[in-house]
XYZ file of N, CA and C in Angstrom:
840
model
N 9.414 -10.490 -18.431
C 8.562 -10.772 -17.200
C 8.518 -10.600 -15.863
N 7.005 -10.176 -15.562
C 6.978 -9.316 -13.734
C 5.943 -10.511 -13.648
N 6.377 -10.806 -11.876
C 5.500 -11.389 -11.319
C 5.217 -10.669 -10.091
N 4.113 -10.073 -10.077
C 3.840 -8.843 -8.770
C 3.254 -9.756 -7.846
N 2.928 -9.742 -6.712
C 2.089 -9.924 -5.784
C 1.738 -8.903 -4.773
N 0.495 -8.930 -4.080
C -0.024 -7.509 -3.547
C -1.132 -8.101 -2.719
N -1.217 -7.066 -1.744
C -2.343 -7.311 -0.881
C -3.336 -6.666 -1.000
N -3.570 -5.349 -1.082
C -4.426 -4.621 -0.645
C -4.699 -3.981 -1.987
N -5.769 -3.344 -2.470
C -6.407 -2.454 -3.236
C -6.119 -2.552 -4.611
N -6.127 -1.409 -5.648
C -6.146 -2.122 -7.072
C -5.152 -1.097 -7.636
N -4.725 -1.254 -9.155
C -4.181 -0.740 -9.793
C -3.778 0.655 -9.763
N -2.756 1.363 -9.717
C -3.428 3.039 -9.423
C -4.043 3.419 -11.053
N -4.574 4.250 -10.172
C -5.631 5.368 -11.282
C -5.098 5.569 -12.245
N -5.996 5.468 -13.555
C -6.031 6.023 -14.503
C -5.051 7.340 -14.551
N -4.232 7.428 -15.595
C -2.990 8.849 -15.536
C -1.962 8.993 -14.347
N -2.108 7.885 -13.260
C -1.020 7.976 -12.172
C 0.073 7.812 -12.510
N 0.145 6.560 -13.544
C 1.384 6.206 -14.231
C 1.628 6.932 -15.138
N 1.112 7.630 -15.745
C 1.311 8.282 -17.068
C 2.374 9.428 -16.869
N 3.500 9.595 -17.867
C 3.787 10.762 -18.136
C 5.067 11.150 -17.158
N 5.593 10.198 -16.664
C 6.506 9.648 -16.209
C 7.964 10.131 -16.186
N 8.066 11.326 -16.985
C 9.569 11.506 -17.363
C 9.398 12.539 -16.248
N 10.722 12.303 -15.601
C 10.998 13.135 -14.390
C 11.779 14.480 -14.942
N 12.207 15.476 -14.021
C 13.012 16.482 -14.282
C 14.428 16.622 -13.264
N 15.087 15.491 -14.108
C 16.590 15.151 -13.026
C 17.440 16.026 -13.099
N 18.061 17.006 -12.567
C 19.111 17.603 -13.032
C 19.801 17.854 -11.954
N 21.118 18.725 -12.439
C 21.997 18.667 -10.604
C 21.660 20.030 -10.603
N 21.819 20.481 -9.582
C 21.724 19.952 -7.887
C 22.510 21.350 -7.298
N 22.111 21.155 -6.177
C 23.233 21.666 -5.069
C 24.380 21.567 -4.783
N 25.674 22.787 -4.903
C 26.802 21.428 -4.312
C 27.310 20.875 -3.139
N 27.390 20.126 -2.847
C 27.884 19.450 -1.414
C 28.783 20.489 -0.618
N 28.716 20.809 0.625
C 29.386 21.631 1.624
C 30.334 20.409 2.019
N 31.343 21.037 2.827
C 32.626 20.150 2.815
C 32.433 19.305 4.270
N 33.011 18.425 4.591
C 33.023 17.599 5.802
C 32.735 16.217 5.961
N 33.032 15.567 7.109
C 32.823 14.678 7.130
C 32.575 13.309 6.484
N 32.544 12.440 7.218
C 32.189 11.149 6.234
C 30.930 10.233 6.206
N 30.115 9.837 5.534
C 29.011 9.080 5.623
C 29.447 7.549 6.084
N 29.036 7.842 7.275
C 28.612 6.224 7.878
C 28.650 5.201 6.723
N 30.135 4.565 6.473
C 30.364 3.248 6.029
C 30.809 1.969 6.981
N 29.866 0.856 6.332
C 30.237 -0.191 7.304
C 30.916 -1.192 6.501
N 31.863 -1.930 7.530
C 32.108 -3.306 6.774
C 31.848 -4.450 7.030
N 32.173 -4.989 8.410
C 31.583 -6.148 8.591
C 30.548 -6.356 9.209
N 29.837 -7.181 10.142
C 28.504 -7.283 10.368
C 28.703 -6.881 11.384
N 28.157 -5.461 11.468
C 28.272 -4.809 13.266
C 26.679 -4.666 13.984
N 26.485 -3.313 14.432
C 25.567 -2.764 15.402
C 24.579 -2.320 14.846
N 23.584 -2.344 15.702
C 22.276 -1.518 15.197
C 21.678 -0.393 15.912
N 21.275 1.217 15.409
C 21.037 2.150 15.885
C 19.520 2.329 16.376
N 19.142 2.353 17.689
C 17.926 1.902 17.775
C 17.364 3.578 17.693
N 16.096 3.960 17.257
C 15.901 5.034 16.891
C 14.576 5.622 17.076
N 14.459 6.886 17.159
C 13.356 7.691 18.183
C 11.885 7.069 17.760
N 11.760 6.647 16.677
C 10.544 6.012 16.130
C 10.672 4.295 16.731
N 11.340 3.722 17.050
C 11.495 2.748 17.737
C 11.693 1.183 16.731
N 12.258 1.703 15.514
C 12.782 0.400 14.737
C 14.062 0.817 14.732
N 15.061 -0.336 14.325
C 16.452 -0.251 14.302
C 17.043 -0.153 12.731
N 17.748 1.117 12.517
C 18.872 0.659 11.529
C 19.587 -0.254 11.018
N 19.411 -1.235 10.106
C 20.479 -2.128 10.098
C 21.820 -1.672 9.431
N 22.791 -1.907 10.553
C 24.206 -1.658 10.079
C 25.261 -2.812 9.918
N 26.025 -3.091 8.894
C 26.703 -4.551 8.519
C 26.643 -4.374 7.112
N 27.363 -5.171 6.462
C 27.247 -6.069 5.536
C 26.155 -7.251 5.376
N 25.827 -7.757 4.528
C 24.543 -8.768 4.140
C 25.294 -9.773 3.250
N 24.987 -11.040 3.396
C 25.225 -11.888 2.520
C 25.438 -11.546 1.086
N 26.124 -11.477 0.021
C 26.225 -10.973 -1.174
C 26.423 -9.225 -0.983
N 26.285 -8.526 -0.449
C 26.052 -7.263 -0.409
C 26.700 -6.691 0.941
N 27.811 -5.614 0.374
C 28.650 -4.786 1.175
C 28.125 -3.374 1.163
N 27.536 -2.684 2.438
C 27.107 -1.885 3.309
C 27.631 -0.502 2.627
N 27.432 0.582 1.979
C 28.268 1.627 1.593
C 27.634 2.836 1.887
N 26.527 2.877 2.677
C 25.398 4.023 2.887
C 24.708 4.480 3.945
N 25.025 4.854 4.899
C 23.631 4.729 6.357
C 23.504 5.992 6.627
N 22.108 6.269 7.032
C 22.074 7.911 7.194
C 21.040 7.519 8.209
N 21.066 7.759 10.024
C 19.765 7.844 10.633
C 19.697 8.847 10.992
N 20.228 10.038 10.855
C 19.590 11.662 10.762
C 19.676 11.985 12.469
N 20.928 11.902 12.753
C 20.956 11.992 14.543
C 21.187 13.415 14.318
N 21.880 14.481 13.497
C 21.881 15.713 13.606
C 20.517 16.552 13.611
N 19.996 17.327 14.184
C 19.354 18.132 14.175
C 19.837 19.382 13.126
N 19.092 19.846 12.108
C 19.118 21.391 11.212
C 17.813 21.880 11.266
N 17.756 23.208 11.353
C 16.359 23.297 10.900
C 15.700 23.508 9.625
N 14.409 24.081 9.119
C 14.247 24.171 7.991
C 15.062 25.060 7.375
N 15.532 24.844 6.165
C 16.493 25.810 5.293
C 17.733 25.505 5.331
N 18.060 24.594 6.563
C 19.965 24.450 6.499
C 20.207 23.273 6.375
N 19.754 22.157 5.410
C 20.053 21.089 4.974
C 21.277 21.003 4.682
N 21.477 21.857 3.778
C 22.538 21.500 2.617
C 23.484 22.691 3.186
N 23.707 23.390 4.195
C 24.594 23.999 4.787
C 25.387 23.284 6.125
N 24.575 22.182 6.588
C 25.584 21.613 7.215
C 26.605 20.933 7.107
N 27.048 20.229 8.093
C 28.692 20.400 7.356
C 28.877 18.256 7.470
N 27.594 17.728 7.902
C 27.475 16.549 7.448
C 26.576 15.987 6.037
N 25.275 16.801 6.781
C 24.413 16.069 5.095
C 24.778 17.005 4.289
N 25.355 18.131 4.123
C 25.458 19.238 2.840
C 26.882 17.986 2.087
N 27.597 17.192 3.035
C 28.919 16.292 2.473
C 28.121 15.215 1.672
N 26.680 14.711 2.114
C 26.656 13.369 1.683
C 25.309 13.302 1.667
N 24.371 14.590 0.977
C 23.069 14.957 0.039
C 23.211 15.706 -0.657
N 22.572 15.321 -1.708
C 22.319 16.562 -2.873
C 21.118 16.364 -3.227
N 20.626 17.151 -4.162
C 18.955 17.399 -4.196
C 18.499 18.000 -5.313
N 17.969 18.193 -6.112
C 17.122 19.224 -6.780
C 16.739 20.547 -6.534
N 17.125 21.714 -7.098
C 16.487 22.692 -6.668
C 16.079 24.153 -7.712
N 15.385 24.652 -7.481
C 14.723 25.475 -8.263
C 14.522 24.820 -9.746
N 13.608 23.880 -9.781
C 13.338 23.260 -11.163
C 11.562 22.742 -10.422
N 11.102 22.827 -12.195
C 10.110 22.188 -12.050
C 9.630 20.700 -11.368
N 8.665 20.274 -11.091
C 8.419 18.527 -11.028
C 7.564 18.513 -11.812
N 7.245 17.310 -11.843
C 6.878 16.313 -13.249
C 5.744 16.718 -13.536
N 4.548 17.079 -12.953
C 3.757 17.826 -12.847
C 3.836 19.276 -13.574
N 4.632 20.470 -13.603
C 4.872 21.089 -13.678
C 4.144 22.264 -12.508
N 3.380 21.461 -11.813
C 3.137 22.788 -10.625
C 3.911 22.784 -9.606
N 4.819 21.992 -9.440
C 5.321 22.105 -8.260
C 7.196 22.330 -8.364
N 7.751 22.737 -7.554
C 9.286 23.417 -7.950
C 9.898 22.661 -6.661
N 10.552 22.067 -7.193
C 11.837 21.613 -5.916
C 12.679 22.399 -5.526
N 12.760 22.405 -3.915
C 12.700 23.366 -3.197
C 13.754 22.563 -1.622
N 14.367 21.780 -2.281
C 14.589 20.758 -1.256
C 15.265 21.380 -0.035
N 16.057 22.119 -0.045
C 16.419 23.030 1.248
C 15.836 23.666 1.849
N 14.365 24.484 1.685
C 13.410 24.920 1.956
C 12.362 23.959 2.503
N 12.418 22.572 2.267
C 11.513 21.542 2.470
C 11.882 20.948 3.616
N 12.903 20.838 3.770
C 13.493 19.860 4.543
C 14.329 19.896 6.067
N 13.791 19.411 6.897
C 14.599 20.274 8.111
C 14.842 18.327 9.184
N 15.525 18.124 9.921
C 15.803 17.122 10.712
C 15.903 17.337 12.248
N 15.051 16.346 12.598
C 14.571 17.022 14.057
C 14.491 15.186 14.886
N 15.164 14.924 16.242
C 14.283 13.807 16.763
C 15.112 12.993 16.047
N 16.225 12.389 15.053
C 16.247 11.581 14.316
C 15.579 11.208 12.986
N 14.768 11.957 12.323
C 14.251 11.780 11.538
C 14.218 12.933 10.488
N 14.238 12.707 9.224
C 13.987 13.539 7.786
C 12.797 13.961 8.109
N 12.490 15.365 7.974
C 11.260 16.239 7.702
C 10.884 16.539 6.499
N 10.143 15.780 5.236
C 9.973 17.284 4.317
C 8.706 17.293 4.473
N 8.503 19.044 4.597
C 7.316 19.472 5.177
C 6.795 20.176 3.512
N 5.512 19.295 3.108
C 4.989 19.958 2.002
C 3.746 20.868 1.904
N 4.309 21.954 1.353
C 3.230 23.011 1.424
C 3.358 24.134 0.113
N 2.351 25.132 0.117
C 2.359 25.915 -0.949
C 2.655 27.337 -0.301
N 3.443 28.170 -0.937
C 4.170 29.372 -0.513
C 3.994 30.597 -1.663
N 3.417 31.560 -1.403
C 3.210 32.891 -2.770
C 2.819 32.137 -3.713
N 1.740 30.938 -3.939
C 1.185 30.049 -4.779
C 1.756 29.083 -5.720
N 2.915 29.134 -4.799
C 3.988 27.755 -5.351
C 3.759 26.343 -4.723
N 3.627 24.977 -4.884
C 3.827 23.989 -4.371
C 5.341 24.078 -3.725
N 5.963 23.867 -3.097
C 7.172 23.251 -2.721
C 7.678 21.950 -2.436
N 8.317 21.384 -3.025
C 8.877 19.813 -2.843
C 9.931 19.783 -2.910
N 10.181 18.269 -2.552
C 11.696 18.150 -2.261
C 12.216 16.756 -2.964
N 13.566 16.813 -3.665
C 13.913 15.493 -4.007
C 15.034 15.336 -3.340
N 15.445 14.885 -2.353
C 17.121 14.515 -1.721
C 17.607 13.189 -2.357
N 18.331 13.670 -2.182
C 19.563 12.120 -3.373
C 20.940 12.339 -2.252
N 20.728 10.693 -1.873
C 21.965 10.200 -0.931
C 23.611 9.758 -1.899
N 24.389 10.815 -1.342
C 25.689 10.465 -2.177
C 26.453 9.684 -1.361
N 26.923 8.198 -2.051
C 27.749 7.551 -1.568
C 29.472 7.933 -1.667
N 29.668 8.088 0.016
C 31.130 8.921 -0.114
C 31.169 9.798 -0.477
N 30.229 10.303 -0.929
C 30.266 12.409 -0.982
C 29.961 12.265 -2.294
N 30.231 11.155 -2.999
C 30.475 11.728 -4.566
C 28.895 11.372 -5.472
N 28.507 12.506 -6.322
C 27.890 12.203 -7.417
C 27.419 11.467 -8.313
N 26.708 10.951 -8.551
C 26.818 9.550 -9.108
C 26.285 8.259 -8.247
N 25.692 6.940 -9.166
C 25.752 5.809 -8.618
C 26.119 4.624 -9.128
N 25.856 3.878 -8.882
C 26.818 2.281 -9.377
C 25.581 1.292 -10.225
N 25.994 0.338 -11.073
C 25.122 -0.616 -11.377
C 24.941 -1.880 -10.179
N 23.614 -1.890 -10.041
C 23.225 -3.224 -9.401
C 23.433 -2.389 -7.717
N 22.345 -2.847 -6.726
C 22.533 -2.563 -5.335
C 21.232 -3.013 -4.655
N 21.052 -2.763 -3.476
C 20.069 -2.836 -2.370
C 19.614 -1.434 -1.512
N 18.587 -0.927 -1.707
C 18.035 0.321 -1.283
C 17.520 0.258 -0.282
N 17.489 0.617 0.681
C 16.536 0.263 1.802
C 16.120 1.870 2.389
N 14.701 1.989 3.159
C 14.568 3.129 3.883
C 13.305 3.023 4.278
N 13.008 3.769 5.972
C 12.230 3.559 6.854
C 11.449 4.527 6.525
N 10.484 5.049 6.435
C 9.788 6.093 6.246
C 8.151 5.899 6.331
N 7.352 7.504 6.553
C 5.781 7.376 6.842
C 5.084 8.869 6.135
N 4.103 9.110 5.794
C 4.121 10.406 5.457
C 2.219 10.426 5.980
N 1.847 11.573 5.932
C 0.348 12.404 5.698
C -0.061 12.088 4.809
N -1.318 11.822 4.668
C -2.103 12.033 3.776
C -2.258 13.455 3.085
N -1.070 13.562 2.693
C -1.445 14.799 2.031
C -2.276 15.229 0.848
N -3.116 16.009 0.323
C -4.039 16.089 -1.086
C -2.956 16.452 -1.838
N -3.074 16.103 -3.444
C -2.394 16.702 -4.385
C -0.769 16.312 -4.378
N -0.570 15.088 -3.421
C 1.271 14.969 -3.226
C 1.776 13.687 -3.509
N 2.467 13.263 -4.088
C 3.208 12.001 -3.924
C 4.530 11.750 -4.036
N 4.755 10.411 -3.656
C 6.114 10.052 -3.797
C 6.386 9.106 -5.292
N 7.463 9.472 -5.133
C 8.172 8.805 -7.000
C 9.595 8.547 -6.373
N 9.580 8.234 -5.213
C 11.281 7.254 -5.278
C 11.438 6.720 -6.395
N 12.641 6.401 -6.792
C 12.907 6.129 -7.771
C 14.690 5.941 -7.983
N 15.242 4.885 -8.980
C 16.342 4.798 -9.421
C 16.493 5.220 -10.774
N 17.539 6.280 -11.276
C 17.613 6.912 -12.288
C 18.791 7.070 -12.943
N 18.480 6.788 -14.395
C 20.382 6.208 -14.961
C 21.220 7.559 -14.286
N 22.412 7.485 -14.186
C 23.425 8.366 -14.076
C 23.601 9.667 -15.560
N 23.004 9.124 -16.603
C 23.290 9.458 -17.821
C 22.413 10.410 -18.327
N 20.966 10.310 -17.595
C 19.788 10.721 -17.824
C 19.002 10.183 -19.161
N 19.453 9.045 -19.850
C 18.910 8.549 -20.311
C 17.871 7.467 -20.270
N 16.267 7.793 -20.419
C 15.354 7.075 -19.817
C 15.480 6.097 -20.182
N 15.872 5.893 -21.688
C 15.869 4.079 -21.976
C 16.903 3.252 -21.365
N 17.697 3.652 -20.063
C 18.735 2.875 -19.946
C 17.938 2.217 -18.731
N 16.587 2.631 -18.269
C 15.797 2.152 -17.025
C 15.080 2.953 -16.075
N 14.204 2.763 -15.468
C 13.429 3.145 -14.090
C 13.555 2.487 -13.201
N 13.442 2.742 -12.040
C 12.797 1.831 -10.909
C 11.896 2.740 -9.712
N 10.913 2.411 -9.512
C 10.235 3.181 -8.623
C 9.449 2.002 -7.453
N 10.122 2.794 -6.274
C 9.205 1.865 -5.366
C 9.889 3.072 -4.411
N 9.147 3.618 -3.007
C 7.267 3.267 -3.100
C 7.278 4.267 -4.188
N 6.266 4.399 -4.693
C 5.509 5.508 -5.522
C 4.005 5.218 -5.188
N 3.019 6.782 -5.549
C 2.016 6.484 -5.095
C 1.364 7.968 -4.440
N 0.327 8.535 -4.227
C -0.547 9.753 -4.110
C -0.540 9.133 -2.365
N -0.288 10.454 -1.790
C 0.138 9.939 -0.469
C -0.604 10.147 0.299
N -2.117 10.451 -0.599
C -3.510 10.138 0.074
C -4.322 9.440 -0.526
N -3.572 8.053 -0.930
C -4.308 6.841 -1.690
C -3.542 5.994 -0.847
N -2.186 5.284 -2.068
C -1.656 4.485 -1.202
C -0.140 3.925 -2.374
N 0.647 2.822 -2.333
C 1.714 2.755 -2.528
C 2.047 1.673 -3.214
N 2.499 1.834 -4.226
C 2.938 0.660 -5.290
C 4.205 0.826 -5.560
N 4.620 -0.525 -6.400
C 5.714 -0.714 -7.218
C 5.856 -0.543 -8.512
N 6.955 -0.237 -9.317
C 7.142 0.006 -10.579
C 8.457 -0.419 -11.533
N 8.478 -1.271 -12.305
C 10.200 -1.328 -13.042
C 9.475 -1.288 -14.678
N 10.165 -0.282 -15.227
C 9.914 -0.202 -16.733
C 10.724 -1.420 -17.601
N 10.547 -1.174 -18.685
C 11.174 -2.101 -19.522
C 12.081 -0.907 -20.264
N 13.371 -1.486 -19.471
C 14.818 -1.749 -20.544
C 15.188 -1.605 -22.043
N 15.358 -0.206 -22.512
C 15.122 0.050 -24.031
C 13.608 0.442 -24.605
N 12.981 0.509 -23.597
C 11.596 1.271 -23.828
C 10.659 1.913 -23.100
N 11.210 3.255 -23.430
C 11.023 4.416 -21.972
C 9.471 4.539 -22.262
N 8.928 4.772 -21.128
C 7.173 4.729 -20.173
C 6.344 3.275 -20.695
N 7.465 2.526 -21.012
C 6.616 0.810 -20.967
C 7.083 0.136 -19.586
N 5.955 -0.246 -19.092
C 6.053 -0.943 -17.557
C 6.285 -2.225 -18.045
N 7.053 -3.092 -17.491
C 7.652 -4.594 -17.266
C 6.218 -4.909 -15.663
N 6.105 -4.169 -14.930
C 5.857 -4.588 -13.750
C 5.244 -2.989 -13.274
N 4.294 -3.466 -12.671
C 3.346 -2.020 -11.937
C 2.496 -3.171 -10.756
N 2.640 -3.220 -9.622
C 1.860 -4.049 -8.732
C 0.785 -2.912 -8.340
N 0.014 -3.928 -7.603
C -1.742 -3.185 -6.852
C -1.032 -2.060 -5.650
N -1.890 -1.347 -5.210
C -1.283 -0.802 -4.054
C -1.273 -1.652 -3.201
N -0.351 -1.582 -2.188
C -0.049 -2.320 -0.872
C 0.030 -2.194 0.112
N -0.085 -0.459 0.244
C -0.338 0.090 1.776
C -0.758 1.659 1.664
N -1.331 2.120 2.868
C -1.320 3.729 3.039
C 0.243 3.841 3.705
N 0.198 5.183 3.220
C 1.348 6.134 3.781
C 1.609 5.950 5.422
N 0.218 6.213 5.928
C 0.232 6.755 7.112
C 0.748 6.353 8.297
N 1.432 4.711 8.088
C 2.360 4.220 9.269
C 3.589 4.027 8.605
N 4.518 3.283 9.896
C 6.118 3.364 9.693
C 6.125 2.075 8.630
N 7.129 2.063 7.577
C 7.296 1.046 6.622
C 8.081 1.223 6.261
N 9.106 -0.076 6.232
C 10.390 -0.221 5.041
C 10.118 -0.638 4.128
N 10.470 0.287 2.998
C 10.667 -0.586 1.631
C 11.998 -0.549 0.888
N 12.204 -1.705 0.370
C 13.356 -1.902 -0.286
C 13.566 -2.598 -1.367
N 14.507 -1.854 -2.369
C 14.627 -2.878 -3.855
C 15.953 -3.347 -3.811
N 16.207 -4.178 -4.458
C 17.143 -4.896 -4.790
C 17.188 -5.373 -6.187
N 18.095 -4.828 -6.628
C 18.484 -4.990 -7.878
C 19.720 -5.340 -8.426
N 19.649 -6.896 -9.184
C 20.753 -7.597 -9.773
C 20.857 -8.163 -11.112
N 21.502 -8.561 -11.963
C 21.750 -8.755 -13.382
C 20.149 -9.479 -13.366
N 19.994 -9.967 -12.582
C 18.885 -11.138 -13.232
C 17.487 -10.743 -12.948
N 17.238 -9.379 -12.066
C 15.787 -9.041 -12.136
C 15.962 -7.411 -11.003
N 14.838 -7.331 -10.777
C 14.682 -6.257 -9.427
C 13.565 -6.770 -8.479
N 13.636 -6.964 -7.284
C 12.373 -7.618 -6.381
C 12.449 -6.169 -5.522
N 11.385 -6.209 -5.168
C 10.491 -5.268 -4.197
C 9.908 -6.040 -3.145
N 10.336 -5.276 -1.759
C 9.801 -5.564 -0.699
C 9.464 -4.549 0.097
N 7.911 -5.297 0.731
C 7.809 -3.909 2.201
C 7.418 -4.831 3.528
N 7.930 -4.305 3.996
C 8.053 -4.779 5.835
C 9.237 -6.177 5.620
N 9.652 -6.626 4.561
C 10.785 -7.865 4.777
C 9.753 -8.684 3.856
N 8.363 -8.504 3.386
C 7.691 -8.817 2.545
C 7.629 -8.548 0.910
N 7.970 -9.747 0.491
C 8.535 -8.914 -1.049
C 7.160 -8.854 -1.825
N 6.894 -8.035 -2.467
C 5.657 -7.812 -3.354
C 5.824 -7.575 -4.564
N 6.640 -7.929 -5.671
C 6.853 -8.030 -6.865
C 8.308 -8.070 -7.156
N 8.211 -8.782 -8.351
C 9.803 -8.762 -9.359
C 9.236 -8.596 -10.424
N 10.494 -8.247 -10.942
C 10.469 -7.987 -12.864
C 11.825 -8.743 -13.113
N 12.057 -9.114 -14.657
C 13.522 -9.803 -14.744
C 13.830 -8.399 -15.454
N 13.557 -7.478 -15.858
C 14.055 -6.499 -16.790
C 14.715 -5.688 -15.955
N 16.170 -5.901 -16.197
C 17.338 -5.094 -15.126
C 18.266 -3.836 -15.939
N 18.065 -2.827 -15.470
C 18.990 -2.549 -15.757
C 20.554 -2.477 -16.116
N 21.770 -2.518 -16.604
C 22.793 -2.472 -16.108
C 23.483 -1.413 -16.348
N 23.267 -0.295 -16.110
C 24.392 0.781 -16.391
C 24.038 1.466 -15.075
N 24.869 2.500 -14.396
C 24.741 3.200 -13.305
C 23.774 3.923 -13.332
N 23.051 4.022 -11.628
C 21.489 4.426 -11.565
C 21.936 4.827 -10.048
N 21.291 6.491 -9.862
C 21.351 6.882 -8.344
C 19.848 6.967 -7.851
N 20.140 7.344 -6.594
C 18.715 6.882 -5.920
C 17.887 8.255 -5.606
N 16.886 8.913 -5.606
C 16.111 9.991 -5.696
C 14.713 9.705 -5.063
N 15.161 10.339 -3.430
C 13.523 10.059 -3.041
C 12.424 11.565 -3.751
N 12.244 11.318 -4.241
C 11.773 12.176 -5.326
C 10.267 12.783 -4.869
N 9.531 13.668 -4.316
C 8.518 14.205 -3.571
C 7.907 15.127 -3.935
N 6.737 14.749 -5.086
C 6.192 16.382 -5.356
C 4.634 16.018 -5.393
N 4.668 16.927 -6.554
C 2.809 16.981 -7.056
C 2.269 16.090 -7.602
N 1.168 15.655 -7.621
C 0.466 14.621 -8.257
C -0.353 14.971 -9.271
N 0.454 15.487 -10.443
C 0.009 15.613 -11.729
C -1.085 16.722 -11.178
N -0.759 17.468 -11.198
C -1.536 18.623 -10.824
C -1.458 19.730 -9.754
N -2.330 20.874 -9.494
C -2.021 21.655 -8.275
C -2.997 21.553 -7.325
N -2.072 21.489 -6.196
C -2.463 20.655 -4.840
C -3.463 22.078 -4.238
N -4.452 21.900 -3.515
C -5.354 22.667 -3.124
C -4.257 24.008 -1.956
N -4.349 25.282 -2.095
C -3.314 26.046 -1.643
C -3.472 25.468 0.304
N -4.387 24.806 0.448
C -4.301 25.163 2.068
C -3.895 23.501 2.370
N -3.480 22.621 1.453
C -2.903 20.899 1.700
C -1.352 21.377 1.986
N -1.149 20.886 3.068
C 0.214 20.941 3.388
C 0.018 19.469 4.698
N 1.219 19.103 4.555
C 1.419 17.817 5.549
C 3.311 17.421 5.162
N 3.608 16.449 5.892
C 5.136 16.052 6.338
C 5.176 14.770 5.748
N 6.399 14.118 4.777
C 6.679 13.002 4.715
C 7.845 12.982 5.641
N 8.223 11.909 6.307
C 9.197 11.466 7.669
C 9.871 10.496 6.612
N 11.158 10.637 6.912
C 12.099 9.209 6.671
C 13.218 9.612 7.920
N 13.025 7.629 8.637
C 13.372 7.491 9.330
C 15.249 7.154 9.277
N 15.170 6.716 8.461
C 16.609 5.932 8.333
C 16.710 5.983 6.890
N 18.054 5.476 6.043
C 18.213 5.343 4.419
C 19.872 4.775 4.946
N 19.539 3.521 3.826
C 20.581 2.308 3.803
C 20.990 1.882 2.177
N 22.358 1.889 1.633
C 22.736 1.481 0.304
C 23.734 0.117 0.529
N 23.419 -0.949 -0.187
C 24.299 -1.371 -0.281
C 24.833 -1.540 -1.676
N 26.649 -2.125 -2.020
C 26.844 -2.500 -3.689
C 26.599 -3.961 -3.334
N 26.730 -4.540 -4.760
C 26.618 -6.006 -5.192
C 28.583 -6.280 -4.475
N 28.158 -7.182 -3.988
C 29.765 -7.978 -3.505
C 30.284 -8.768 -5.077
């Protein structure tokens, strides 16, 4: 059963949510060093350059296990070589994206400056370059069953590209589920979706498009044994009681939108902060 609530626009365009099997393989070896910021008791907040605050500290029923506020600048091409990011992030490299038109070149797409991760989507030598960074709790590959996942982000309305940020099974077995939020073409709008466990490609929930990408937003996914709840800027936009029960990892998958973008189409996806909680 799904209970969508929404505020603007219509369902995704026909074909937008089709052919959703991603290319999820690994990845780049992490560089050595430092610890991810892991917080125990309720703590402080860090004021970011974009003006919003990153939550730090546990919440009722949730233990915070990962935070990233991107306070170390790195140039384009240097993300995984950095002693911090290389230890606590992974990503798809040299693999085709879902449409087959783009290539995941996460390290060549990402830079960090002024407290923001920047994914520069563009075409080079006829190949659209896309990215799929993956936060790794305690520097370890793989996820866990149930959690709260929150990210502050915005994007340029780049023609031919989309977000498909998702929770995906560690087993790589699609039948175990798929949780998508935010998803949508960058020049249109974002929606949330949850697939029925045990039925690959069959949706239990697809919300309406609820916002455009060009303003800063906070997207939150709460995944419990009872179901999956989606929030935008603190307001619930949908609920599905089809709840995966096996470990899943979080992928900020940013890719071509089911076709080759115009060669001159380029722009930026910006991530202000990222945090992950486990159920207590």
